[in-house]
Amino acid sequence: MKPTDPLTVLPGVGPKLADTLAGLALTTVGDLLFHLPRGYEDRTRVWPLADVQPGMRVQVIARVERADVRFGRRRSLLVNLTDGTGRIGMRLFHFSKSQMRQFEPGQWLRLFGDVRPGHRGLEMPHPEYRLAASRDAAGAEVEATLTPLYPLTSGITNPRLRGLIGRALDGCLRQLDDPLGPLPASIGNLPSLIDAIKTLHRPSPDIDLTQLAAGQHPAQQRLAFEELLAHHLSLTRLKRRLADTLRAQRIRHIDGAQAALFKALGFSPTGAQTRVIGEIAADMARTTPMMRLVQGDVGSGKTVVAAAALVQAVAAGQQGAFMAPTELLAEQHTQTLRAWLEPLRIEVVLVSGRLPKAQRDAANARLASGDPLVAVGTHALFQASTQLPKLGLVVVDEQHRFGVHQRLALLEKGHAAHPHQLIMTATPIPRTLAMQAYADLDTSVIDELPPGRTPVKTVAISQARRDEVITRIAAACADNRQAYWVNTLIEESDLLDAEAAEATAERLKKDCPNLRIGLAHGRLKPAAKQAVMAAFKAGELDVLVATTVIEVGVDVPNASLMIIENAERLGLAQLHQLRGRVGRGAIESFCVLLYQPPLGKNAQARLDTLRRTNDGFEIAEKDLQLRGPGEVLGTRQTGEVGMRVANLVNDAALIEPVQMFAAELSAAEDRLHAVLGRRWLAGAEAYARA
Ligand code: ADP
Ligand code: MG
């Protein structure tokens, strides 16, 4: 039997069972080896009946005293058993004539199952059982290793699957390909692949179960290492393949284009912005499409960096596209980019499903003209009806909502050439996670805030002390400052959200009759919403009551107070984003997290984290611990590259060794190529250098 053989080589596996197993992604015998238990049962131990108590799940060996059919509410077979130390009843509700005949008095049985209190003493309802010729014969069959519990699907039971996996282990584990061989000792004392697999399917009774349950056993670590390496290699190969096959239009650096932008903005770039803008310019000057991820904390000036790249593209005669995750954000970014780019005579065109048809057609016509300009929209920008014949650069905002596949689809959009891609994260991603999950991208980090920012002071206040908050708002506004009041809801409902915000605004108007209060939510017409936002920005409103729509993109430096209602409902990343709306000027700013007690443990941890720190990277680490990588990364981890053994949080320590291992592999290949090339390909220099 070979690991590559189909499952049907196993005795008892026909096309029907093979089909069932295919539902568990099992098609070869080797697949069975990697179908790992989700837990274990201890059937190595035989419990004396005297020690058995209700609620336990145990193995016992006992002899039949008598068996009767009982006619209670339901007909059942009760088999009374003893092992000399005590008694127990085995109760079967489903049984056949032939089964009844098995339970002659004196017959020995080995049983495993749950123990319940019965009418007269303890019972085991429907245990797994085996007949045995004697007590010793039953004892001889007791398992020597823990019993694995496998992930199942309908049509296959655990004992059946256990049997098949057992056969695969005995038949072909030794032949399993182990291309990694022994791993460097620096990673820890990890077993060989074969030993790891054997340990996980057949752990000895004294294995550290806590370690196993936590996924931290060396056997699991060995497999996690392989899995992480597999993902890493696939992303780095993807990156290399794209670089080898796709061609982009060069965007040559035009002197003065950027300077003009900062002149219009009225500030100079920070050191970090200058560095990142330079990295982007160097990428875009090549014919390999740029695939760069820009990370930076909220308010670090990512949008400005994106604008600088777009200015470069347009100055070089190409079109740039800015892709936002929602229509609303697309509208807000359009406003921002217009304010920044129109002074440079760069046209910014919004493509939105919410525009009237005539306007939408006009916008599409502008893009189709091929004139150098900036297009802003959601992923709808990349529908067939939208033509961007001179597309040279795509900026994707909020990467975590786009996965690898969507990014690849974007690449297809270019015609003769593929556009350069710049991906901006709305929230920083912890470094280890980024290294693993974004191995196909180059990364830049804006690790510096623009000068003159004062860190936001954050407090958490119970809803019961809402009056104090009102006083705070009144004081801030009397001081000519402005405030946001953000409403949150559990349900993702535009309507309920809007109603809650309206109610808050009404209450605030009653509590603070002197204040000018505006209201923004997703149900307003775009024009109405823009008018409110503009009024707030112009200082014509004191308080902006909003739903979470203001999360990204609003920029009002005079706003110094952020109230977030029901803050316990929001995730860390979102709270941090919202808080980032204040503290944008030199004035001291505050964020008030209003919560509804009692706080759950996780919610408490989130609010504490925000009170303690303003550092987006630290918050991201905490977020990862609290929520797990799937939610931090969005579709990328859950849908596209779900891990089977590895866990990016708990196995973070493996990520660097994986990268080093991969780097060493590729260095070894380069060395080989250099030596062999010189030796055998001397005449074909160009080929050898390829
Ligand atoms: P992000 O997108 O990273 O949250 P933005 O690009 O929206 O940040 O910038 C946040 C605010 O900081 C904006 O008001 C922007 O005009 C301002 N800003 C950005 N870069 C600088 C800088 N170098 N100096 C001063 N202000 C800056
Ligand atoms: Mg931004």
XYZ file of C-alpha atoms and ligand atoms in Angstrom, residues 262 267-270 273 297-304 340 450-451 453 555 581 584, ligand 1:
48
model
C 2.637 68.991 -0.436
C 2.624 70.611 5.246
C 5.734 68.563 4.611
C 5.753 64.800 4.656
C 7.044 63.068 7.763
C 5.986 59.190 4.641
C -1.621 53.567 12.403
C -4.793 55.581 12.023
C -3.849 59.188 11.363
C -0.298 58.337 10.289
C -1.025 59.806 6.870
C -1.627 56.804 4.643
C -4.164 58.582 2.469
C -1.633 61.296 1.798
C -6.109 67.732 -2.424
C 2.657 63.814 11.820
C 4.111 66.338 14.250
C -0.334 65.318 17.704
C -10.995 64.579 9.069
C -10.973 60.703 14.383
C -5.651 65.196 14.840
P -4.662 57.803 7.715
O -5.295 57.509 6.393
O -3.369 57.082 7.901
O -5.578 57.597 8.879
P -4.619 60.479 6.704
O -3.831 60.324 5.487
O -6.101 60.571 6.575
O -4.261 59.324 7.742
O -4.040 61.693 7.514
C -4.555 62.071 8.773
C -4.494 63.556 8.955
O -3.157 63.958 9.068
C -5.055 64.341 7.782
O -5.655 65.486 8.335
C -3.848 64.716 6.997
O -4.075 65.883 6.260
C -2.838 64.949 8.101
N -1.462 64.709 7.697
C -1.005 63.672 6.981
N 0.318 63.757 6.821
C 0.726 64.882 7.465
C 1.985 65.525 7.665
N 3.100 65.008 7.154
N 2.011 66.651 8.378
C 0.870 67.161 8.885
N -0.339 66.615 8.745
C -0.425 65.480 8.041
